Protein backbone atom coordinates (compact mmCIF):
# COMPACT_ATOMS: atom_id res chain seq x y z
CA UNK A 1 0.00 0.00 0.00
CA UNK A 2 1.59 3.22 -1.13
CA UNK A 3 0.94 6.75 -0.08
CA UNK A 4 -0.68 7.61 -3.42
CA UNK A 5 -3.83 5.71 -2.50
CA UNK A 6 -4.07 7.51 0.82
CA UNK A 7 -3.36 10.86 -0.84
CA UNK A 8 -6.28 10.32 -3.21
CA UNK A 9 -8.59 8.91 -0.55
CA UNK A 10 -7.90 11.52 2.11
CA UNK A 11 -7.74 14.31 -0.46
CA UNK A 12 -11.24 13.50 -1.69
CA UNK A 13 -12.48 13.24 1.87
CA UNK A 14 -10.95 16.61 2.74
CA UNK A 15 -12.40 18.31 -0.35
CA UNK A 16 -15.90 17.10 0.46
CA UNK A 17 -16.01 17.26 4.26
CA UNK A 18 -13.42 19.46 5.99
CA UNK A 19 -15.28 22.72 5.46
CA UNK A 20 -17.90 21.45 7.93
CA UNK A 21 -15.44 20.33 10.62
CA UNK A 22 -15.16 21.98 14.01
CA UNK A 23 -11.69 23.07 15.14
CA UNK A 24 -11.56 20.01 17.40
CA UNK A 25 -12.42 17.70 14.50
CA UNK A 26 -9.70 19.34 12.40
CA UNK A 27 -7.22 18.60 15.19
CA UNK A 28 -8.31 14.95 15.27
CA UNK A 29 -8.05 14.73 11.47
CA UNK A 30 -4.52 16.17 11.53
CA UNK A 31 -3.58 13.69 14.23
CA UNK A 32 -4.81 10.83 12.05
CA UNK A 33 -2.71 12.07 9.15
CA UNK A 34 0.34 11.68 11.35
CA UNK A 35 -0.11 7.90 11.41
CA UNK A 36 1.63 5.59 8.95
CA UNK A 37 0.07 5.22 5.51
CA UNK A 38 -0.29 1.46 5.82
CA UNK A 39 -2.00 1.70 9.22
CA UNK A 40 -4.40 4.40 7.99
CA UNK A 41 -5.34 2.42 4.92
CA UNK A 42 -5.94 -0.76 6.91
CA UNK A 43 -8.06 1.05 9.48
CA UNK A 44 -10.25 3.03 7.08
CA UNK A 45 -10.84 0.02 4.83
CA UNK A 46 -11.65 -2.26 7.76
CA UNK A 47 -8.70 -4.60 7.19
CA UNK A 48 -7.67 -4.07 10.80
CA UNK A 49 -9.50 -2.66 13.80
CA UNK A 50 -8.98 0.99 14.63
CA UNK A 51 -7.07 1.53 17.90
CA UNK A 52 -9.36 2.81 20.65
CA UNK A 53 -7.51 6.11 20.96
CA UNK A 54 -8.16 6.88 17.26
CA UNK A 55 -11.67 5.44 17.01
CA UNK A 56 -13.57 8.72 17.17
CA UNK A 57 -16.12 10.70 15.17
CA UNK A 58 -13.60 11.72 12.52
CA UNK A 59 -12.48 8.14 11.94
CA UNK A 60 -16.13 7.10 11.68
CA UNK A 61 -16.72 9.79 9.03
CA UNK A 62 -13.69 8.67 7.05
CA UNK A 63 -14.68 5.00 7.21
CA UNK A 64 -18.23 5.85 6.11
CA UNK A 65 -16.80 7.95 3.27
CA UNK A 66 -14.60 5.07 2.12
CA UNK A 67 -17.58 2.71 2.06
CA UNK A 68 -19.99 5.04 0.27
CA UNK A 69 -18.27 7.87 -1.59
CA UNK A 70 -14.56 7.23 -2.12
CA UNK A 71 -14.94 5.76 -5.59
CA UNK A 72 -17.17 8.61 -6.82
CA UNK A 73 -15.06 11.09 -8.82
mmCIF file with all atom_site columns, C-alpha atoms in Angstrom:
data_model
loop_
_atom_site.group_PDB
_atom_site.id
_atom_site.type_symbol
_atom_site.label_atom_id
_atom_site.label_alt_id
_atom_site.label_comp_id
_atom_site.label_asym_id
_atom_site.label_entity_id
_atom_site.label_seq_id
_atom_site.pdbx_PDB_ins_code
_atom_site.Cartn_x
_atom_site.Cartn_y
_atom_site.Cartn_z
_atom_site.occupancy
_atom_site.B_iso_or_equiv
_atom_site.pdbx_formal_charge
_atom_site.auth_seq_id
_atom_site.auth_comp_id
_atom_site.auth_asym_id
_atom_site.auth_atom_id
_atom_site.pdbx_PDB_model_num
ATOM 1  C CA . UNK A 1 1  ? 0.000   0.000  0.000  1.00 0.00 ? 1  UNK A CA 1
ATOM 2  C CA . UNK A 1 2  ? 1.586   3.224  -1.129 1.00 0.00 ? 2  UNK A CA 1
ATOM 3  C CA . UNK A 1 3  ? 0.937   6.747  -0.076 1.00 0.00 ? 3  UNK A CA 1
ATOM 4  C CA . UNK A 1 4  ? -0.685  7.614  -3.423 1.00 0.00 ? 4  UNK A CA 1
ATOM 5  C CA . UNK A 1 5  ? -3.831  5.706  -2.504 1.00 0.00 ? 5  UNK A CA 1
ATOM 6  C CA . UNK A 1 6  ? -4.071  7.510  0.822  1.00 0.00 ? 6  UNK A CA 1
ATOM 7  C CA . UNK A 1 7  ? -3.363  10.857 -0.841 1.00 0.00 ? 7  UNK A CA 1
ATOM 8  C CA . UNK A 1 8  ? -6.276  10.322 -3.209 1.00 0.00 ? 8  UNK A CA 1
ATOM 9  C CA . UNK A 1 9  ? -8.595  8.913  -0.549 1.00 0.00 ? 9  UNK A CA 1
ATOM 10 C CA . UNK A 1 10 ? -7.901  11.520 2.110  1.00 0.00 ? 10 UNK A CA 1
ATOM 11 C CA . UNK A 1 11 ? -7.738  14.307 -0.461 1.00 0.00 ? 11 UNK A CA 1
ATOM 12 C CA . UNK A 1 12 ? -11.242 13.503 -1.690 1.00 0.00 ? 12 UNK A CA 1
ATOM 13 C CA . UNK A 1 13 ? -12.483 13.240 1.865  1.00 0.00 ? 13 UNK A CA 1
ATOM 14 C CA . UNK A 1 14 ? -10.949 16.609 2.740  1.00 0.00 ? 14 UNK A CA 1
ATOM 15 C CA . UNK A 1 15 ? -12.398 18.306 -0.347 1.00 0.00 ? 15 UNK A CA 1
ATOM 16 C CA . UNK A 1 16 ? -15.896 17.104 0.464  1.00 0.00 ? 16 UNK A CA 1
ATOM 17 C CA . UNK A 1 17 ? -16.010 17.256 4.261  1.00 0.00 ? 17 UNK A CA 1
ATOM 18 C CA . UNK A 1 18 ? -13.417 19.457 5.986  1.00 0.00 ? 18 UNK A CA 1
ATOM 19 C CA . UNK A 1 19 ? -15.280 22.720 5.460  1.00 0.00 ? 19 UNK A CA 1
ATOM 20 C CA . UNK A 1 20 ? -17.901 21.451 7.931  1.00 0.00 ? 20 UNK A CA 1
ATOM 21 C CA . UNK A 1 21 ? -15.444 20.331 10.619 1.00 0.00 ? 21 UNK A CA 1
ATOM 22 C CA . UNK A 1 22 ? -15.163 21.977 14.009 1.00 0.00 ? 22 UNK A CA 1
ATOM 23 C CA . UNK A 1 23 ? -11.693 23.074 15.137 1.00 0.00 ? 23 UNK A CA 1
ATOM 24 C CA . UNK A 1 24 ? -11.561 20.009 17.401 1.00 0.00 ? 24 UNK A CA 1
ATOM 25 C CA . UNK A 1 25 ? -12.416 17.702 14.502 1.00 0.00 ? 25 UNK A CA 1
ATOM 26 C CA . UNK A 1 26 ? -9.702  19.342 12.400 1.00 0.00 ? 26 UNK A CA 1
ATOM 27 C CA . UNK A 1 27 ? -7.219  18.598 15.188 1.00 0.00 ? 27 UNK A CA 1
ATOM 28 C CA . UNK A 1 28 ? -8.310  14.948 15.273 1.00 0.00 ? 28 UNK A CA 1
ATOM 29 C CA . UNK A 1 29 ? -8.052  14.733 11.465 1.00 0.00 ? 29 UNK A CA 1
ATOM 30 C CA . UNK A 1 30 ? -4.523  16.175 11.531 1.00 0.00 ? 30 UNK A CA 1
ATOM 31 C CA . UNK A 1 31 ? -3.578  13.689 14.235 1.00 0.00 ? 31 UNK A CA 1
ATOM 32 C CA . UNK A 1 32 ? -4.809  10.826 12.051 1.00 0.00 ? 32 UNK A CA 1
ATOM 33 C CA . UNK A 1 33 ? -2.714  12.068 9.145  1.00 0.00 ? 33 UNK A CA 1
ATOM 34 C CA . UNK A 1 34 ? 0.343   11.676 11.354 1.00 0.00 ? 34 UNK A CA 1
ATOM 35 C CA . UNK A 1 35 ? -0.112  7.900  11.411 1.00 0.00 ? 35 UNK A CA 1
ATOM 36 C CA . UNK A 1 36 ? 1.626   5.589  8.949  1.00 0.00 ? 36 UNK A CA 1
ATOM 37 C CA . UNK A 1 37 ? 0.072   5.215  5.507  1.00 0.00 ? 37 UNK A CA 1
ATOM 38 C CA . UNK A 1 38 ? -0.294  1.456  5.816  1.00 0.00 ? 38 UNK A CA 1
ATOM 39 C CA . UNK A 1 39 ? -1.998  1.700  9.217  1.00 0.00 ? 39 UNK A CA 1
ATOM 40 C CA . UNK A 1 40 ? -4.398  4.400  7.988  1.00 0.00 ? 40 UNK A CA 1
ATOM 41 C CA . UNK A 1 41 ? -5.340  2.416  4.921  1.00 0.00 ? 41 UNK A CA 1
ATOM 42 C CA . UNK A 1 42 ? -5.936  -0.764 6.909  1.00 0.00 ? 42 UNK A CA 1
ATOM 43 C CA . UNK A 1 43 ? -8.065  1.053  9.481  1.00 0.00 ? 43 UNK A CA 1
ATOM 44 C CA . UNK A 1 44 ? -10.252 3.027  7.081  1.00 0.00 ? 44 UNK A CA 1
ATOM 45 C CA . UNK A 1 45 ? -10.843 0.021  4.829  1.00 0.00 ? 45 UNK A CA 1
ATOM 46 C CA . UNK A 1 46 ? -11.651 -2.259 7.760  1.00 0.00 ? 46 UNK A CA 1
ATOM 47 C CA . UNK A 1 47 ? -8.704  -4.596 7.193  1.00 0.00 ? 47 UNK A CA 1
ATOM 48 C CA . UNK A 1 48 ? -7.668  -4.070 10.797 1.00 0.00 ? 48 UNK A CA 1
ATOM 49 C CA . UNK A 1 49 ? -9.503  -2.663 13.804 1.00 0.00 ? 49 UNK A CA 1
ATOM 50 C CA . UNK A 1 50 ? -8.981  0.992  14.630 1.00 0.00 ? 50 UNK A CA 1
ATOM 51 C CA . UNK A 1 51 ? -7.073  1.526  17.896 1.00 0.00 ? 51 UNK A CA 1
ATOM 52 C CA . UNK A 1 52 ? -9.363  2.805  20.650 1.00 0.00 ? 52 UNK A CA 1
ATOM 53 C CA . UNK A 1 53 ? -7.515  6.112  20.957 1.00 0.00 ? 53 UNK A CA 1
ATOM 54 C CA . UNK A 1 54 ? -8.163  6.878  17.256 1.00 0.00 ? 54 UNK A CA 1
ATOM 55 C CA . UNK A 1 55 ? -11.666 5.441  17.012 1.00 0.00 ? 55 UNK A CA 1
ATOM 56 C CA . UNK A 1 56 ? -13.570 8.724  17.169 1.00 0.00 ? 56 UNK A CA 1
ATOM 57 C CA . UNK A 1 57 ? -16.122 10.696 15.172 1.00 0.00 ? 57 UNK A CA 1
ATOM 58 C CA . UNK A 1 58 ? -13.601 11.716 12.518 1.00 0.00 ? 58 UNK A CA 1
ATOM 59 C CA . UNK A 1 59 ? -12.478 8.136  11.939 1.00 0.00 ? 59 UNK A CA 1
ATOM 60 C CA . UNK A 1 60 ? -16.128 7.095  11.681 1.00 0.00 ? 60 UNK A CA 1
ATOM 61 C CA . UNK A 1 61 ? -16.716 9.786  9.030  1.00 0.00 ? 61 UNK A CA 1
ATOM 62 C CA . UNK A 1 62 ? -13.691 8.666  7.049  1.00 0.00 ? 62 UNK A CA 1
ATOM 63 C CA . UNK A 1 63 ? -14.682 5.004  7.212  1.00 0.00 ? 63 UNK A CA 1
ATOM 64 C CA . UNK A 1 64 ? -18.230 5.848  6.109  1.00 0.00 ? 64 UNK A CA 1
ATOM 65 C CA . UNK A 1 65 ? -16.803 7.945  3.272  1.00 0.00 ? 65 UNK A CA 1
ATOM 66 C CA . UNK A 1 66 ? -14.600 5.067  2.125  1.00 0.00 ? 66 UNK A CA 1
ATOM 67 C CA . UNK A 1 67 ? -17.579 2.706  2.061  1.00 0.00 ? 67 UNK A CA 1
ATOM 68 C CA . UNK A 1 68 ? -19.995 5.044  0.269  1.00 0.00 ? 68 UNK A CA 1
ATOM 69 C CA . UNK A 1 69 ? -18.270 7.867  -1.592 1.00 0.00 ? 69 UNK A CA 1
ATOM 70 C CA . UNK A 1 70 ? -14.560 7.226  -2.121 1.00 0.00 ? 70 UNK A CA 1
ATOM 71 C CA . UNK A 1 71 ? -14.941 5.764  -5.588 1.00 0.00 ? 71 UNK A CA 1
ATOM 72 C CA . UNK A 1 72 ? -17.169 8.605  -6.817 1.00 0.00 ? 72 UNK A CA 1
ATOM 73 C CA . UNK A 1 73 ? -15.058 11.086 -8.818 1.00 0.00 ? 73 UNK A CA 1
#
